[in-house]
PDB file of C-alpha atoms in Angstrom:
ATOM      1  CA  MET A  15       8.334 -25.378 -12.772  1.00 41.00           C
ATOM      2  CA  SER A  16      10.774 -22.607 -13.683  1.00 46.00           C
ATOM      3  CA  GLU A  17      10.696 -19.165 -12.118  1.00 59.00           C
ATOM      4  CA  SER A  18       9.591 -16.158 -14.109  1.00 67.00           C
ATOM      5  CA  TYR A  19      11.434 -12.859 -14.089  1.00 65.00           C
ATOM      6  CA  PHE A  20       9.031 -11.588 -11.441  1.00 68.00           C
ATOM      7  CA  GLU A  21       9.688 -14.473  -9.052  1.00 74.00           C
ATOM      8  CA  PHE A  22      13.426 -14.768  -9.640  1.00 78.00           C
ATOM      9  CA  GLY A  23      15.997 -13.847  -7.016  1.00 86.00           C
ATOM     10  CA  THR A  24      16.099 -13.186  -3.324  1.00 91.00           C
ATOM     11  CA  ALA A  25      13.435 -11.310  -1.415  1.00 91.00           C
ATOM     12  CA  ALA A  26      15.691  -8.233  -1.578  1.00 93.00           C
ATOM     13  CA  ASP A  27      16.017  -8.584  -5.369  1.00 94.00           C
ATOM     14  CA  ARG A  28      12.252  -8.836  -5.754  1.00 95.00           C
ATOM     15  CA  TRP A  29      11.716  -5.858  -3.415  1.00 96.00           C
ATOM     16  CA  ASP A  30      14.073  -3.758  -5.550  1.00 96.00           C
ATOM     17  CA  ARG A  31      12.345  -4.944  -8.728  1.00 96.00           C
ATOM     18  CA  ALA A  32       8.891  -4.119  -7.323  1.00 97.00           C
ATOM     19  CA  GLN A  33      10.054  -0.630  -6.358  1.00 97.00           C
ATOM     20  CA  MET A  34      11.474  -0.114  -9.838  1.00 97.00           C
ATOM     21  CA  PHE A  35       8.149  -1.049 -11.474  1.00 97.00           C
ATOM     22  CA  PHE A  36       6.213   1.083  -9.002  1.00 98.00           C
ATOM     23  CA  GLU A  37       8.414   4.116  -9.705  1.00 98.00           C
ATOM     24  CA  ALA A  38       7.867   3.506 -13.435  1.00 98.00           C
ATOM     25  CA  LYS A  39       4.108   3.599 -12.751  1.00 98.00           C
ATOM     26  CA  GLN A  40       3.756  -0.041 -13.741  1.00 98.00           C
ATOM     27  CA  TYR A  41       1.482  -0.667 -10.780  1.00 98.00           C
ATOM     28  CA  MET A  42       0.014  -3.975 -11.897  1.00 97.00           C
ATOM     29  CA  THR A  43       3.470  -5.449 -12.434  1.00 96.00           C
ATOM     30  CA  ALA A  44       4.671  -4.124  -9.094  1.00 97.00           C
ATOM     31  CA  ALA A  45       1.610  -5.659  -7.427  1.00 97.00           C
ATOM     32  CA  ARG A  46       2.301  -9.018  -9.056  1.00 96.00           C
ATOM     33  CA  ILE A  47       5.783  -9.090  -7.543  1.00 96.00           C
ATOM     34  CA  LEU A  48       4.671  -7.727  -4.186  1.00 97.00           C
ATOM     35  CA  GLU A  49       1.810 -10.205  -3.762  1.00 96.00           C
ATOM     36  CA  ASP A  50       4.280 -13.091  -3.618  1.00 95.00           C
ATOM     37  CA  LEU A  51       6.682 -11.126  -1.446  1.00 95.00           C
ATOM     38  CA  VAL A  52       3.948 -10.243   1.066  1.00 96.00           C
ATOM     39  CA  GLU A  53       2.896 -13.877   1.180  1.00 95.00           C
ATOM     40  CA  GLU A  54       6.494 -14.843   1.893  1.00 94.00           C
ATOM     41  CA  VAL A  55       7.087 -12.216   4.615  1.00 92.00           C
ATOM     42  CA  PRO A  56       3.621 -11.263   5.925  1.00 91.00           C
ATOM     43  CA  GLU A  57       4.996  -9.673   9.094  1.00 91.00           C
ATOM     44  CA  GLN A  58       6.882  -6.960   7.192  1.00 93.00           C
ATOM     45  CA  VAL A  59       4.971  -3.709   6.783  1.00 95.00           C
ATOM     46  CA  SER A  60       6.903  -2.039   3.934  1.00 95.00           C
ATOM     47  CA  PRO A  61       6.113  -4.542   1.152  1.00 96.00           C
ATOM     48  CA  ARG A  62       2.464  -4.639   2.223  1.00 97.00           C
ATOM     49  CA  LEU A  63       2.253  -0.841   2.230  1.00 97.00           C
ATOM     50  CA  LEU A  64       3.780  -0.620  -1.244  1.00 98.00           C
ATOM     51  CA  LEU A  65       1.362  -3.324  -2.414  1.00 98.00           C
ATOM     52  CA  ALA A  66      -1.531  -1.263  -1.058  1.00 98.00           C
ATOM     53  CA  ARG A  67      -0.219   1.777  -2.927  1.00 98.00           C
ATOM     54  CA  ALA A  68       0.073  -0.240  -6.147  1.00 98.00           C
ATOM     55  CA  TYR A  69      -3.515  -1.413  -5.728  1.00 98.00           C
ATOM     56  CA  TYR A  70      -4.668   2.150  -4.996  1.00 98.00           C
ATOM     57  CA  HIS A  71      -2.988   3.560  -8.092  1.00 97.00           C
ATOM     58  CA  SER A  72      -4.425   0.790 -10.263  1.00 97.00           C
ATOM     59  CA  ALA A  73      -7.939   1.451  -8.862  1.00 96.00           C
ATOM     60  CA  ARG A  74      -8.153  -1.894  -7.090  1.00 98.00           C
ATOM     61  CA  LEU A  75      -9.576  -0.157  -4.063  1.00 98.00           C
ATOM     62  CA  GLY A  76     -10.992  -3.181  -2.241  1.00 98.00           C
ATOM     63  CA  ARG A  77      -7.602  -4.851  -2.310  1.00 98.00           C
ATOM     64  CA  ALA A  78      -5.888  -1.628  -1.274  1.00 98.00           C
ATOM     65  CA  GLU A  79      -8.243  -1.317   1.680  1.00 98.00           C
ATOM     66  CA  ALA A  80      -7.587  -4.908   2.778  1.00 98.00           C
ATOM     67  CA  GLU A  81      -3.806  -4.436   2.651  1.00 97.00           C
ATOM     68  CA  LEU A  82      -3.973  -1.116   4.488  1.00 98.00           C
ATOM     69  CA  ARG A  83      -6.062  -2.679   7.240  1.00 97.00           C
ATOM     70  CA  ALA A  84      -3.494  -5.483   7.484  1.00 96.00           C
ATOM     71  CA  VAL A  85      -0.720  -2.875   7.811  1.00 96.00           C
ATOM     72  CA  LEU A  86      -2.641  -1.111  10.576  1.00 96.00           C
ATOM     73  CA  GLU A  87      -3.151  -4.395  12.445  1.00 95.00           C
ATOM     74  CA  ARG A  88       0.632  -4.712  12.568  1.00 94.00           C
ATOM     75  CA  ASP A  89       1.405  -1.019  13.118  1.00 93.00           C
ATOM     76  CA  PRO A  90      -1.627   0.987  14.329  1.00 91.00           C
ATOM     77  CA  VAL A  91       0.258   4.304  14.363  1.00 89.00           C
ATOM     78  CA  GLU A  92       1.569   4.081  10.771  1.00 92.00           C
ATOM     79  CA  HIS A  93       0.316   7.510   9.727  1.00 90.00           C
ATOM     80  CA  TYR A  94       0.816   7.017   5.991  1.00 94.00           C
ATOM     81  CA  ALA A  95      -1.291   3.830   6.070  1.00 96.00           C
ATOM     82  CA  ARG A  96      -4.000   5.805   7.910  1.00 95.00           C
ATOM     83  CA  LEU A  97      -3.828   8.528   5.260  1.00 94.00           C
ATOM     84  CA  MET A  98      -3.977   5.994   2.426  1.00 97.00           C
ATOM     85  CA  LEU A  99      -6.884   4.170   4.041  1.00 97.00           C
ATOM     86  CA  GLY A 100      -8.745   7.456   4.416  1.00 96.00           C
ATOM     87  CA  ARG A 101      -8.112   8.360   0.770  1.00 96.00           C
ATOM     88  CA  THR A 102      -9.089   4.847  -0.358  1.00 98.00           C
ATOM     89  CA  LEU A 103     -12.358   5.067   1.546  1.00 97.00           C
ATOM     90  CA  GLU A 104     -13.013   8.525   0.072  1.00 97.00           C
ATOM     91  CA  ARG A 105     -12.516   7.176  -3.450  1.00 97.00           C
ATOM     92  CA  GLN A 106     -15.123   4.543  -2.647  1.00 96.00           C
ATOM     93  CA  GLY A 107     -17.569   7.235  -1.521  1.00 96.00           C
ATOM     94  CA  ARG A 108     -17.259   6.233   2.138  1.00 96.00           C
ATOM     95  CA  ASN A 109     -16.446   9.704   3.464  1.00 95.00           C
ATOM     96  CA  ALA A 110     -17.831   9.155   6.970  1.00 95.00           C
ATOM     97  CA  GLU A 111     -15.476   6.197   7.475  1.00 95.00           C
ATOM     98  CA  ALA A 112     -12.588   8.084   5.898  1.00 96.00           C
ATOM     99  CA  THR A 113     -12.805  11.049   8.272  1.00 94.00           C
ATOM    100  CA  GLY A 114     -11.648   9.149  11.346  1.00 93.00           C
ATOM    101  CA  HIS A 115      -8.630   7.686   9.579  1.00 94.00           C
ATOM    102  CA  LEU A 116      -7.643  11.044   8.118  1.00 93.00           C
ATOM    103  CA  ARG A 117      -7.887  12.685  11.541  1.00 91.00           C
ATOM    104  CA  MET A 118      -5.740   9.965  13.094  1.00 92.00           C
ATOM    105  CA  ALA A 119      -3.177  10.377  10.297  1.00 91.00           C
ATOM    106  CA  ALA A 120      -3.037  14.088  11.059  1.00 88.00           C
ATOM    107  CA  ALA A 121      -2.642  13.458  14.774  1.00 89.00           C
ATOM    108  CA  PHE A 122       0.127  10.897  14.261  1.00 87.00           C
ATOM    109  CA  SER A 123       2.044  13.078  11.820  1.00 80.00           C
ATOM    110  CA  GLY A 124       1.337  16.470  13.402  1.00 78.00           C
ATOM    111  CA  ASP A 125       0.430  17.906   9.979  1.00 74.00           C
ATOM    112  CA  PHE A 126      -3.246  18.775  10.323  1.00 65.00           C
ATOM    113  CA  ASP A 127      -3.531  20.784   7.084  1.00 67.00           C
ATOM    114  CA  ALA A 128      -2.258  17.963   4.861  1.00 59.00           C
ATOM    115  CA  TYR A 129      -4.936  15.497   5.885  1.00 56.00           C
ATOM    116  CA  ARG A 130      -8.142  17.469   5.579  1.00 61.00           C
ATOM    117  CA  THR A 131     -11.109  15.542   4.285  1.00 54.00           C
ATOM    118  CA  GLY A 132     -12.879  16.299   1.038  1.00 50.00           C
ATOM    119  CA  ARG A 133      -9.782  16.800  -1.099  1.00 48.00           C
TER     120      ARG A 133
END
């Protein structure tokens, strides 16, 4: 079977391509590339975090939550993943769960005003 444009190239090529689509707000396309990349290098946090962001921006909140939890399993003090998880939970109407993650994000980053709940 031949490779498509999305699957073609090295992991670095695909990472660059995914970032390009994400920056162009083509979140579904970025996610398509990143899904394979994350499967290939599951231990790396950056592709998984960008995949979570692509899911978040395309309103695939359950998938975003799963990826963010996977990021936090690998790096529990990743403040941006905590922030994103809090915001994802808020968008799902799970404010009580979101509060703890938003507070931890604030503590890890030192920016308490940026991570207030109820935004």
